[in-house]
Short mmCIF file of C-alpha atoms in Angstrom, two decimals:
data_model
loop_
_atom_site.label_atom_id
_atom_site.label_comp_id
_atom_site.label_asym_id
_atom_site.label_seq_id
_atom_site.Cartn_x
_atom_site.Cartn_y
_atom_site.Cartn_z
CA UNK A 1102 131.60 259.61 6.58
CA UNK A 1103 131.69 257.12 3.37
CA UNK A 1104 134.11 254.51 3.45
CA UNK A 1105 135.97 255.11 0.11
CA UNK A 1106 138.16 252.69 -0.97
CA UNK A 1107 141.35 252.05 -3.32
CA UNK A 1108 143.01 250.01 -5.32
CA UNK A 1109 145.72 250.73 -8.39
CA UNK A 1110 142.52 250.16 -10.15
CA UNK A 1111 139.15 250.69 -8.98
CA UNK A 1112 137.63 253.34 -6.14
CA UNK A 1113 135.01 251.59 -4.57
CA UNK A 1114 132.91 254.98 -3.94
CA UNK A 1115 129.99 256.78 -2.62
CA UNK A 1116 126.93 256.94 -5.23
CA UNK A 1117 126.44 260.76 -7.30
CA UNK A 1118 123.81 261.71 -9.14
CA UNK A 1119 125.23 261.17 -12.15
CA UNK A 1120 125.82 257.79 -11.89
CA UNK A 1121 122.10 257.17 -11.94
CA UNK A 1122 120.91 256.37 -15.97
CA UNK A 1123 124.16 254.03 -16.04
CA UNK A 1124 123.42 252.42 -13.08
CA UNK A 1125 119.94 251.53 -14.43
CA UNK A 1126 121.02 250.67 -18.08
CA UNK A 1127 123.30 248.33 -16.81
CA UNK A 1128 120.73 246.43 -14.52
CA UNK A 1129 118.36 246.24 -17.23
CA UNK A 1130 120.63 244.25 -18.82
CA UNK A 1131 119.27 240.71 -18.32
CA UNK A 1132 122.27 239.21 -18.74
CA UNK A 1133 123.14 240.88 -15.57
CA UNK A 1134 119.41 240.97 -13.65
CA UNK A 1135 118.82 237.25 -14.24
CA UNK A 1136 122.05 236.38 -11.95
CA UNK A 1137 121.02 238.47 -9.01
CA UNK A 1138 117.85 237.53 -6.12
CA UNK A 1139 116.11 240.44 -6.32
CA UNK A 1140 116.95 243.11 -8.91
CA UNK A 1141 113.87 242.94 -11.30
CA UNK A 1142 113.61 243.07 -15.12
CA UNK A 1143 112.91 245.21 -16.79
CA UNK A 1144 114.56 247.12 -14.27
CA UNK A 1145 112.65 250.73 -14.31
CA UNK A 1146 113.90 254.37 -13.20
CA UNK A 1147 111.23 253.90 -10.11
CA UNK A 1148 113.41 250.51 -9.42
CA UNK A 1149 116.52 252.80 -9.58
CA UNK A 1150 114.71 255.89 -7.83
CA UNK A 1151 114.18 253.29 -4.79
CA UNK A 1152 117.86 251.74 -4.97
CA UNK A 1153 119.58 255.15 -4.99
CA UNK A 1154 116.96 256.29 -2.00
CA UNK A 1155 117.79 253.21 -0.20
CA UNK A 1156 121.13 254.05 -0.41
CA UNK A 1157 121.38 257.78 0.82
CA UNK A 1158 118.59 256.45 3.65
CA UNK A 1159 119.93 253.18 4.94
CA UNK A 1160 122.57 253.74 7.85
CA UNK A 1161 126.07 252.71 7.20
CA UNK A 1162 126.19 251.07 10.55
CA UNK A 1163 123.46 248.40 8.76
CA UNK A 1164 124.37 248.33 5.02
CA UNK A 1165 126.97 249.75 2.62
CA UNK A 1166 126.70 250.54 -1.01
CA UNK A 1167 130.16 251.20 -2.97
CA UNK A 1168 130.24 252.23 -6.98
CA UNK A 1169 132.77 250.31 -8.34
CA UNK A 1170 134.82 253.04 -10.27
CA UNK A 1171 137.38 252.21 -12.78
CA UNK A 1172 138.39 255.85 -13.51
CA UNK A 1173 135.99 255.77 -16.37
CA UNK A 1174 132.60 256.12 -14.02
CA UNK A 1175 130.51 253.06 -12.79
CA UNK A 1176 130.93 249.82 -13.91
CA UNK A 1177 129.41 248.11 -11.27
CA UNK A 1178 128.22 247.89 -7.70
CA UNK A 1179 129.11 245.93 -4.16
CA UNK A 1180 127.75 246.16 -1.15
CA UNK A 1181 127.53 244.39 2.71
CA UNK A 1182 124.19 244.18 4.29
CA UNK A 1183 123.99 243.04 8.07
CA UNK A 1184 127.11 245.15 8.48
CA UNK A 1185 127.41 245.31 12.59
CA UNK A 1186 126.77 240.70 12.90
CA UNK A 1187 128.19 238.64 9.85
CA UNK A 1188 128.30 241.11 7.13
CA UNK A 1189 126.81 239.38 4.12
CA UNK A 1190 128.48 240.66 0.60
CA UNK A 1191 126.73 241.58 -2.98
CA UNK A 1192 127.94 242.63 -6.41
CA UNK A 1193 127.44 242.99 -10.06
CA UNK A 1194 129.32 243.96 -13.26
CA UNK A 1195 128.28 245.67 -16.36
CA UNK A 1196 128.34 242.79 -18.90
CA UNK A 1197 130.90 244.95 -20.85
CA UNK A 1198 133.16 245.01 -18.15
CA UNK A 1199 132.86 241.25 -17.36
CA UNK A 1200 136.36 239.01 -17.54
CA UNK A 1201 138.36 242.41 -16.33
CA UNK A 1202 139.39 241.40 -13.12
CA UNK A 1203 136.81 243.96 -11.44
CA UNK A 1204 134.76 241.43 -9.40
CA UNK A 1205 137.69 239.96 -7.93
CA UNK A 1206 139.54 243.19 -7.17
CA UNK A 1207 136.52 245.20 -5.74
CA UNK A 1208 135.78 241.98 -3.79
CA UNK A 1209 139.44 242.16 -1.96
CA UNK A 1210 138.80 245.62 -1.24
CA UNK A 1211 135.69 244.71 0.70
CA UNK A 1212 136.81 242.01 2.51
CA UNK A 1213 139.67 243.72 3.82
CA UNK A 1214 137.24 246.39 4.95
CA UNK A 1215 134.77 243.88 6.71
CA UNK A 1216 138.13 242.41 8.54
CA UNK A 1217 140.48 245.09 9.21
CA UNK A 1218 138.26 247.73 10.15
CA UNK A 1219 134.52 246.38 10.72
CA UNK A 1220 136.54 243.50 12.66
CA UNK A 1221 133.92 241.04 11.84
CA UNK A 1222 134.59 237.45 12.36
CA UNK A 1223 133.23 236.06 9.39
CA UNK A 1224 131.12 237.23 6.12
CA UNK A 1225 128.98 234.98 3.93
CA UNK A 1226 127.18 235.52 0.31
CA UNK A 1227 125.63 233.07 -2.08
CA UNK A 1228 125.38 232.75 -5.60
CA UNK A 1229 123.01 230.91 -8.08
CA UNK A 1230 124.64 227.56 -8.99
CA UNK A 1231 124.63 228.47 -12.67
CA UNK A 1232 126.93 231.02 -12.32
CA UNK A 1233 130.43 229.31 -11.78
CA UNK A 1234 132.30 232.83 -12.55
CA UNK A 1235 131.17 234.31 -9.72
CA UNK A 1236 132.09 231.45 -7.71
CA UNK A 1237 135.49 231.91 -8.91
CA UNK A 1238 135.86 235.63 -8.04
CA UNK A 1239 134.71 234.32 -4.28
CA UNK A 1240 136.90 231.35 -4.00
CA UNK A 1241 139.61 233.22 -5.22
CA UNK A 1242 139.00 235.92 -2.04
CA UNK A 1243 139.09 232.95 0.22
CA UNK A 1244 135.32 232.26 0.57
CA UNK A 1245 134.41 228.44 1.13
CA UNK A 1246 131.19 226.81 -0.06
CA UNK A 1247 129.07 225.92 2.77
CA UNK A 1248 125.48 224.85 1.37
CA UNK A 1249 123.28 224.37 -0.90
CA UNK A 1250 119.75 225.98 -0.94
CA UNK A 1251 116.96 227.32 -3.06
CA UNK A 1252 116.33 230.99 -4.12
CA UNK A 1253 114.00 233.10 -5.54
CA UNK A 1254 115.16 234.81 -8.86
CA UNK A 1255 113.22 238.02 -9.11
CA UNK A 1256 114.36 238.16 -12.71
CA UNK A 1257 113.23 235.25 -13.78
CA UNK A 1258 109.61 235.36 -12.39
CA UNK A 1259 110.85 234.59 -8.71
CA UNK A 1260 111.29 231.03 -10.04
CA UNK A 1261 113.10 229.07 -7.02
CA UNK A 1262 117.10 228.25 -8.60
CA UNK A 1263 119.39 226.43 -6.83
CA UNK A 1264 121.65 228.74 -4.53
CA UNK A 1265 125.29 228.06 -3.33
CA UNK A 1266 126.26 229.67 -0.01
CA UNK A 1267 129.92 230.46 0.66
CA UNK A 1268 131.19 232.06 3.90
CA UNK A 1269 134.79 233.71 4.27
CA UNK A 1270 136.26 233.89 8.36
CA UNK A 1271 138.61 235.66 9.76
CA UNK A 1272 141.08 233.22 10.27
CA UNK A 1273 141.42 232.16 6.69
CA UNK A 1274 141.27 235.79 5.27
CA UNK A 1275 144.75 236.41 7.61
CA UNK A 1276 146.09 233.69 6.60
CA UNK A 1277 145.70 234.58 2.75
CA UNK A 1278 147.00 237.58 3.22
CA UNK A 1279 150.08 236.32 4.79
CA UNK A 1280 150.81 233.83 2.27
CA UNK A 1281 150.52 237.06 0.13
CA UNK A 1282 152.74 239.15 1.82
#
């Protein structure tokens, strides 16, 4: 069974059908593709034929892929690859929904999935240095920088940018939430 999720906000949900031509208009938004590894631009319907096919195919014991629903449809996507060892965390925002709070809240919702019912110990991510927003959504979930690296930009022409890896434990996600409580 999907893991749906909640917040006063958002449902972070299974994919439908319809959700397709949005999903693909708003990845062919360079603004968007050029701040992700390996979504493409132009991104094509056979790009977003093999994304929603990777999703229905790909067991949820090794990756999930949540819509990030605002009541409105998509406006967004985030997902955790390497689910059942250190689950590693993705996302992306329609440009038009960008400054909302979305990022941050769908982020929250994923994390406390990964440590209150995945019971992972940890969960990392990365983001290209030249995005300091996105950086802010993950600090702001507790996630601590922990490198620097290079990356391939698939966007860009798989150009090599420089890549900031942040990783989020257990430990400091419980002791967040507490100072929340």
């Amino acid at each position: 069974m999907f893991p749906e999720l909640q917040s006063e906000r958002l449902i972070l949900r299974d994919f439908r059908e319809g959700d397709f031509d949005i999903h693909n208009e708003f990845l062919n938004d360079f603004d968007v593709s050029k701040m992700l590894t390996v979504v493409p631009h132009p991104y094509t319907k056979d790009d977003g034929d093999w994304w929603f096919d990777h999703c229905r195919t790909t067991p949820h014991s090794e990756e999930i892929n949540w819509v990030i629903d605002n009541g409105e449809g998509l406006v967004g996507v985030i997902g955790i690859r390497n689910v059942s060892t250190v689950p590693h965390l993705g996302y992306w925002l329609a440009k038009s929904h960008w400054g909302k709070g979305y990022a941050s809240e769908a982020t929250n919702l994923v994390c406390d999935y990964v440590f209150n019912q995945l019971k992972a110990g940890a969960m990392n991510t990365g983001l290209f240095t030249i995005n300091p927003k996105s950086l802010n959504v993950l600090q702001k979930n507790g996630f601590e920088v922990t490198g620097e690296t290079k990356e391939k930009n698939r966007a860009r022409g798989d150009i090599e940018m420089d890549y900031t890896t942040v990783t989020l434990t257990r430990d400091r996600w419980a002791s967040m939430q507490a100072l929340a409580a």
